[in-house]
XYZ file of C-alpha atoms in Angstrom:
421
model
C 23.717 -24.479 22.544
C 24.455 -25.041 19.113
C 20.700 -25.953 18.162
C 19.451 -22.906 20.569
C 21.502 -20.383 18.308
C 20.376 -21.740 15.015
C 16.733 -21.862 16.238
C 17.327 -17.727 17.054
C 18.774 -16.979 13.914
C 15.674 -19.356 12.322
C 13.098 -16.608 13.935
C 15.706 -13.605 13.326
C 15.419 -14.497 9.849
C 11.602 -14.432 9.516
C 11.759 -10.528 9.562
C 14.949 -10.439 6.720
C 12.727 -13.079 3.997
C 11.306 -10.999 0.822
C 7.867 -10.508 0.631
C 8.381 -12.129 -3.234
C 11.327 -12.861 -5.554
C 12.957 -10.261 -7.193
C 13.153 -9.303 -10.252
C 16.261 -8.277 -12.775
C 15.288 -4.256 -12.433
C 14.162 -4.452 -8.331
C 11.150 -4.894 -8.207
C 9.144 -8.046 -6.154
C 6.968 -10.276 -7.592
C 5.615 -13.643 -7.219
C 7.030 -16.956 -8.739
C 3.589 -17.812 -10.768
C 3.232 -13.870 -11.704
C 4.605 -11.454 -14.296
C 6.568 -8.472 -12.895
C 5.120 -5.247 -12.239
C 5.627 -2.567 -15.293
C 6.666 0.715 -14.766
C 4.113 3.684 -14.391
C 0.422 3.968 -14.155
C -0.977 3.262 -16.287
C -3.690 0.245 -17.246
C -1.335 -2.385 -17.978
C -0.419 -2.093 -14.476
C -3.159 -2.277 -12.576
C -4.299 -4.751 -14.294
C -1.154 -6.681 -13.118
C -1.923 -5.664 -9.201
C -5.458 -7.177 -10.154
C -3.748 -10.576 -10.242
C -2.519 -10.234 -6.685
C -5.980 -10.735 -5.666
C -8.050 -13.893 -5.359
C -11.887 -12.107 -6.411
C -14.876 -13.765 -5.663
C -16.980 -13.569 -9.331
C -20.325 -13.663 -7.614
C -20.557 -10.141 -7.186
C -18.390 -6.919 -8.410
C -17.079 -5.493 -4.526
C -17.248 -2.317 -3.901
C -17.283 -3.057 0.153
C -13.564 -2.779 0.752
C -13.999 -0.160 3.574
C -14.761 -2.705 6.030
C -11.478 -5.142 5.046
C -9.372 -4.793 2.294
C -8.607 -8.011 0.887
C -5.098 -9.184 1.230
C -3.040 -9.762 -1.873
C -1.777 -13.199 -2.460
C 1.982 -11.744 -2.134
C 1.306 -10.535 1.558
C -0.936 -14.005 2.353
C 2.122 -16.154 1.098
C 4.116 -14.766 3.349
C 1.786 -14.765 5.990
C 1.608 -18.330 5.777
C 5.262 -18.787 5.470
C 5.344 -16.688 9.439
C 2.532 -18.890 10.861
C 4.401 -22.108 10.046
C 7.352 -20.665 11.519
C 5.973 -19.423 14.804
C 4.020 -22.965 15.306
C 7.324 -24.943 13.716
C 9.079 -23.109 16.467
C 6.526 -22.741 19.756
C 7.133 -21.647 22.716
C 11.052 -20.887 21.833
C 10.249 -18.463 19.407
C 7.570 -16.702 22.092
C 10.654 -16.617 24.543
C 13.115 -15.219 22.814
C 12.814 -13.343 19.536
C 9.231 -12.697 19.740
C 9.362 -8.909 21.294
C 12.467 -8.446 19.032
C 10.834 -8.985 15.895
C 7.676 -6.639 16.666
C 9.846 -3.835 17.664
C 11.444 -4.152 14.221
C 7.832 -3.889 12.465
C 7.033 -1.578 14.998
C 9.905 0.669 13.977
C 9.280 0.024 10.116
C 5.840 1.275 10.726
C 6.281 4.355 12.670
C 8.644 5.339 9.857
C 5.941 4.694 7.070
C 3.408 6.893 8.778
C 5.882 9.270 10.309
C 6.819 9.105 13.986
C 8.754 7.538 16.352
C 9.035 4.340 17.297
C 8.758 4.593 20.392
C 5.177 6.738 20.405
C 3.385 3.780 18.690
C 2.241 0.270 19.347
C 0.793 -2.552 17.097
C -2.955 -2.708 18.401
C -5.996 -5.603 16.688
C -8.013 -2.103 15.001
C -8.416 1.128 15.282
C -11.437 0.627 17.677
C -9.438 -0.604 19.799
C -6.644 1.494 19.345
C -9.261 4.663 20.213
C -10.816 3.609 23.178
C -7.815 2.689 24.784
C -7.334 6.109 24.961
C -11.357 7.191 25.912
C -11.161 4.718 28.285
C -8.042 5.369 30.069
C -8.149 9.377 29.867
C -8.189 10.305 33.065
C -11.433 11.954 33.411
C -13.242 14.087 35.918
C -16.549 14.966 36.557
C -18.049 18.152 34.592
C -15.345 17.529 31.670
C -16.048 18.095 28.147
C -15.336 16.033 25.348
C -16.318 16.886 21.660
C -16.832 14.644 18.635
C -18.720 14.359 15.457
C -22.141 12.456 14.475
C -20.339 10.962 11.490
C -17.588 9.605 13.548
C -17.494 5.787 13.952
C -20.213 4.243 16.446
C -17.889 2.212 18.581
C -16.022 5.266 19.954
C -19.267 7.234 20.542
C -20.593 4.318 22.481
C -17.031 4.586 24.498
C -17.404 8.089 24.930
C -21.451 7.405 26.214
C -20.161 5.330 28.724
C -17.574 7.450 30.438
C -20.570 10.299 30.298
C -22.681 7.812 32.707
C -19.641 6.749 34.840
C -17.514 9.971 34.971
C -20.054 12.831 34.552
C -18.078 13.653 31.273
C -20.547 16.016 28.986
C -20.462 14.680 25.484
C -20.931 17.476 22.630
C -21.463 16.429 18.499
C -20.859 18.205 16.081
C -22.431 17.668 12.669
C -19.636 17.575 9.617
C -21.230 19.093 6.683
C -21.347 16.838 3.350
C -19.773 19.411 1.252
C -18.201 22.090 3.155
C -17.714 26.114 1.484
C -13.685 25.926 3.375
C -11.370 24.674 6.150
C -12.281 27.415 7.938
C -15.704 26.617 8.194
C -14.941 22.952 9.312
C -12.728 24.537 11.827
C -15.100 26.762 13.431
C -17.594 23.577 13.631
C -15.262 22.060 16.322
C -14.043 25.648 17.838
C -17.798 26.682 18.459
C -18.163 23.629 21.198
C -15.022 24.093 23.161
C -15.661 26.120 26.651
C -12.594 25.886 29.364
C -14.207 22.397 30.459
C -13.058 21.076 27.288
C -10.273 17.971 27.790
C -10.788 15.833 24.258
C -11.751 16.670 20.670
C -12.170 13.232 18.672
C -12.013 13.996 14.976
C -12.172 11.889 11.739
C -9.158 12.178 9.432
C -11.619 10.221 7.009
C -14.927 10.120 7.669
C -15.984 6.090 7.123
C -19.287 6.670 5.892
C -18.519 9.122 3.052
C -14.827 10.098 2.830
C -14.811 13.051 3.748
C -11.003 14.204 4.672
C -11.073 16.511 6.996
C -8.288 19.221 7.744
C -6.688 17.263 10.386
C -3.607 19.933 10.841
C -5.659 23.070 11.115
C -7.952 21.704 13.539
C -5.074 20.095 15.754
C -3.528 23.808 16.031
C -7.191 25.546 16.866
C -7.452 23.022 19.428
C -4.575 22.937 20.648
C -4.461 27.276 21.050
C -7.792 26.397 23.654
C -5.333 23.584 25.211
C -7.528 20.750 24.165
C -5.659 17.450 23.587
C -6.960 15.836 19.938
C -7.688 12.134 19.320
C -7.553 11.198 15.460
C -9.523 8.240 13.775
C -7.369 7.663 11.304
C -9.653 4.107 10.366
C -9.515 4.216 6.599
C -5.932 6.897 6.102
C -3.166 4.602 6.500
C -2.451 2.919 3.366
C -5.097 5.270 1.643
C -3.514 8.608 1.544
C -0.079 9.669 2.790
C -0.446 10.082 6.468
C 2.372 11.848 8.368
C 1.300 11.540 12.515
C 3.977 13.826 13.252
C 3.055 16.734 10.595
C -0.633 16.102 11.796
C 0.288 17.743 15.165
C -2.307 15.633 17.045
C -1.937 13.659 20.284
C -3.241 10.845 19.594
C -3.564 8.414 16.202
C -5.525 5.290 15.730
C -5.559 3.361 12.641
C -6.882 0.070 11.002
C -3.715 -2.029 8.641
C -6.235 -4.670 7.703
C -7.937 -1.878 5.403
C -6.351 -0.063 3.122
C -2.925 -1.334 3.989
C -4.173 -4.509 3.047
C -2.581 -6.009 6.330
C -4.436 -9.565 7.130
C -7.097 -9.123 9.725
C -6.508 -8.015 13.263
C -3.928 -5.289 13.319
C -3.883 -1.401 14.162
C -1.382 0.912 15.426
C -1.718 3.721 18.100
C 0.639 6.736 18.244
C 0.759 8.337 21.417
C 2.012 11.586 21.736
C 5.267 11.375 24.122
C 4.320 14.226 27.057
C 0.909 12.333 26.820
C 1.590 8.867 27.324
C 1.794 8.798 31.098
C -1.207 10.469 31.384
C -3.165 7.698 30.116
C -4.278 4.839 32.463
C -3.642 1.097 30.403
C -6.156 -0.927 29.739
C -4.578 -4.101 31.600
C -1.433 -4.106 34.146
C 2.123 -4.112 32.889
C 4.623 -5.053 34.832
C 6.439 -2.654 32.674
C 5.654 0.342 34.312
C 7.656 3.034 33.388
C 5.271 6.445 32.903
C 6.907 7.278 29.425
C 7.056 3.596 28.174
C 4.291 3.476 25.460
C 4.249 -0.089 25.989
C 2.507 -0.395 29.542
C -0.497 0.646 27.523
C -0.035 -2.338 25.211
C -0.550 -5.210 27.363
C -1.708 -7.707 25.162
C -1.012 -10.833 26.780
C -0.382 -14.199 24.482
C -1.867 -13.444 20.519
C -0.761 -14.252 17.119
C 2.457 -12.712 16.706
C 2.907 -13.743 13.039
C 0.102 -11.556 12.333
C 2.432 -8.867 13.477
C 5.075 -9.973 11.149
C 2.934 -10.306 8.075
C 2.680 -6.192 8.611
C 6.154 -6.039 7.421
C 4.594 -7.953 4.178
C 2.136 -5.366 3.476
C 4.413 -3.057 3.979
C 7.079 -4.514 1.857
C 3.451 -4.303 -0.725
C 2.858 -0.710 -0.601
C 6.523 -0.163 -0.995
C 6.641 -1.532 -4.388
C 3.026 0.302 -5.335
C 4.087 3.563 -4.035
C 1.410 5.292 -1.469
C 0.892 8.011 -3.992
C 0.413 6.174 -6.804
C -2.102 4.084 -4.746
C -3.917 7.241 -3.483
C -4.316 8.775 -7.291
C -5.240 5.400 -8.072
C -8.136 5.407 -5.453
C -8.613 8.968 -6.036
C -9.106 8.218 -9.930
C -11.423 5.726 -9.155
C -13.657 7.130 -6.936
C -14.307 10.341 -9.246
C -14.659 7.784 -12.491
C -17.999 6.683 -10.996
C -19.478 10.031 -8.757
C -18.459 12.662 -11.555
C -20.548 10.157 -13.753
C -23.696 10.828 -11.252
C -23.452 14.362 -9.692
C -25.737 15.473 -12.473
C -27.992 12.791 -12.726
C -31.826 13.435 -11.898
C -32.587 11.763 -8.276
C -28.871 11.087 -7.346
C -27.268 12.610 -4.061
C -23.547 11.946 -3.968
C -22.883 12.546 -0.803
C -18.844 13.103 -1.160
C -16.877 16.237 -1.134
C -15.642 16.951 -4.986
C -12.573 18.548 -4.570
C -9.583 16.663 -4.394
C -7.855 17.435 -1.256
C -11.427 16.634 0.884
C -11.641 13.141 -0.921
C -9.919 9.904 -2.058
C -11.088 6.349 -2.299
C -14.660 6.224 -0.313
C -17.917 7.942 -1.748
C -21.220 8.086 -0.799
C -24.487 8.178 -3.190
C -28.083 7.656 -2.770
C -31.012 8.056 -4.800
C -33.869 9.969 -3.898
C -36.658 7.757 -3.714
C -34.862 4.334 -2.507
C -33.993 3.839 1.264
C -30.115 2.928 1.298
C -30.877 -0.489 2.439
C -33.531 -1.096 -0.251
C -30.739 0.104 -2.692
C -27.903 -2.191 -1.340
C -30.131 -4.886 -1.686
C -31.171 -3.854 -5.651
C -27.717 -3.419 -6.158
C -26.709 -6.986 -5.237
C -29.302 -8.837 -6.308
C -30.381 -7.450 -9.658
C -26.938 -6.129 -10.828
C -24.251 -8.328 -8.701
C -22.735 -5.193 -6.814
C -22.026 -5.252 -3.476
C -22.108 -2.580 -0.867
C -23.116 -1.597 2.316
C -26.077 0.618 3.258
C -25.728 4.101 5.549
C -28.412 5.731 6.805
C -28.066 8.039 9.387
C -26.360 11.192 10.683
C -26.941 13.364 7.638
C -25.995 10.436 5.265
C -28.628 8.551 3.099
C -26.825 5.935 0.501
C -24.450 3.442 -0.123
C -20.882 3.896 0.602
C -18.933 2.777 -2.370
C -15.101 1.597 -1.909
C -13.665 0.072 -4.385
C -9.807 -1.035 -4.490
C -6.501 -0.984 -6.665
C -8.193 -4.009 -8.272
C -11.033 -2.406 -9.346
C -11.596 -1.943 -13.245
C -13.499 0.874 -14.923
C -15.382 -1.572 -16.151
C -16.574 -3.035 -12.972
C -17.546 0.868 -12.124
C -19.235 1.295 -15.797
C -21.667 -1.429 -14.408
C -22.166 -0.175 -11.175
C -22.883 3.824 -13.215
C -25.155 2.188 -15.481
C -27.233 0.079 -12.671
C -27.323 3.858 -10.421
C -28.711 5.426 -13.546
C -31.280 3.008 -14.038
C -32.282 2.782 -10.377
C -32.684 6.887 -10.550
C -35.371 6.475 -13.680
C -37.567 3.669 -11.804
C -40.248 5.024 -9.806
């Protein structure tokens, strides 16, 4: 009995460990690394740059599609995986479900709801089409969503048009919008009284767009249309608040730009809509209002799970602001360089409060993929190519680790690229 107790308080503890040491004024930092200074400015960033193990082959400005995960938040991560396999099966019977519901609850309170509206998904994908695929639709329903919006929810919403008889109406999201209230007539013009879902980017992946998530919850919501928000690339990016957002439904990605290790979302449910929604796999939990009969996920690596409260503990000692005017900064240092260039389309919102971390730029006369590939192999930065719905470059994402000088390399290479013919 003895052993049994010791072995709980062993797991108990997991979620009570540091991320890092601390240091004399409070802050965390590793045992190898300096401590954090106080501020803004350089000096510390350049400290949050040794948190990261960076490949030299190439300068990356890909972080949309993963974040890399600091070496603080891996540590740990490591430190949970030994733990769950030194334990086994004891650990899966007894403080397993115990320990999630404490990240669970840390996590609703960093993006602002309650604990028990949200679960701990693998992505935002998934965290989406749980809810296209377990609306309960009927035939002759409308649902509306954007061009721009990610492909693996369109897909979702293509094949409950074939199986349901749902009608599926896109929208197109202008690249630099005159107003809110021009965005918000966009999705108001497609809603008739057959209208059940709007699906609606809070940042658009492919150029960053930030769309007025609160204004278009409240026109939706006046035509009594529920609203689904892809909230991919927000969470950890820009200060999200679900509950201030007014929508019924949030999905979100923590291996981006919370810098969570790979595989983990969250989904916020809204609590008069939870029952409504059909769960992907049974639960023998089957309460209507229990948000967890929709998160039936079976046997998976829990310490994943735990290393959220890691990148959490991460962010904490960053600050999400300072990490959004960081991004923010960053983005701007490069497109402000080449809004006015000859042959360059930046294809990214300029004012602040419609853009953060992500751009967008092409030039003229080179396909996006023909760029990405110019990009990597004659200047060593890598990207990813978009071409399609209205959108003709290379998204460009870099991270808190990013120098100016990385981005002073990637201007320079742009500017060249716009004088070859």
């Amino acid at each position: 009995m003895k052993k049994r107790q010791f072995l709980k308080r062993l797991g108990q503890a997991a979620m009570a460990v540091p991320l890092v040491p601390m240091t004399a004024n409070g802050q965390k930092m590793t045992s190898e690394l300096p401590p954090y200074p106080g501020g803004s400015s350089e000096d510390f960033w350049k400290r949050i740059r040794q948190d990261f193990d960076l490949k030299p082959d190439y300068i990356n400005l890909e972080n949309g599609y993963y974040c890399i995960t600091p070496k603080p938040i891996m540590e740990q991560l490591h430190q949970y995986t030994q733990m769950v396999n030194y334990e086994g099966s004891y650990y899966m019977r007894t403080v397993q479900w115990e320990n999630k519901e404490k990240v669970t609850a840390r996590l609703a309170k960093f993006v602002g709801c309650s604990p028990e509206t949200l679960v701990i998904t693998r992505n935002a994908t998934e965290s989406l089409d749980l809810i296209i695929g377990g609306f309960p639709w009927k035939e002759g329903d409308e649902a509306i969503f954007a061009v721009q919006d990610y492909g693996s929810m369109r897909d979702h919403f293509y094949m409950i048009r074939d199986r349901y008889g749902v009608v599926c109406k896109e929208v197109s999201v202008p690249n630099h919008p005159k107003s809110d209230e021009e965005l918000v007539t966009l999705y108001e013009s497609q809603i008739t009284p057959r209208t059940r879902l709007l699906m609606v980017c809070h940042m658009i992946n492919i150029t960053g767009h930030v769309l007025p998530i609160k204004k278009i919850c409240e026109m939706a919501h006046r035509h009594g249309v529920e609203v689904m928000v892809d909230g991919a690339h927000a969470v950890g990016h820009i200060e999200v608040n679900i509950s201030e957002l007014g929508c019924d439904y949030y999905g979100s990605s923590l291996h981006k730009w919370l810098n969570a290790p790979l595989g983990v979302g969250l989904l916020h449910v809204a609590p008069k809509r939870i029952s409504k929604i059909w769960p992907l796999l049974a639960e023998h939990n089957t309460e209507p209002q229990d948000i967890l009969r929709l998160n039936h996920t079976g046997t998976n690596p829990v310490h994943i799970y735990l290393a959220i409260n890691a990148a959490l503990d991460y962010i904490n000692v960053i600050g999400v602001q300072r990490k959004e005017n960081r991004l923010r900064y960053l983005q701007k240092y490069w497109s402000d360089a080449l809004r006015d260039v000859p042959n360059i389309i930046v294809n990214t919102p300029v004012e602040d409060k419609r853009c953060c971390g992500i751009g967008n730029v092409g030039i003229a006369h080179f396909p996006p993929k023909e760029l990405a590939t110019i990009l990597l192999e004659e200047f060593g930065v890598w990207t990813v190519a978009i071409d399609e719905s209205n959108v003709h470059g290379c998204r460009i994402t870099p991270n808190i680790y990013t120098t100016t000088r990385e981005l002073d390399t990637f201007i320079a290479a742009m500017k060249t690229l716009a004088n070859r013919t």
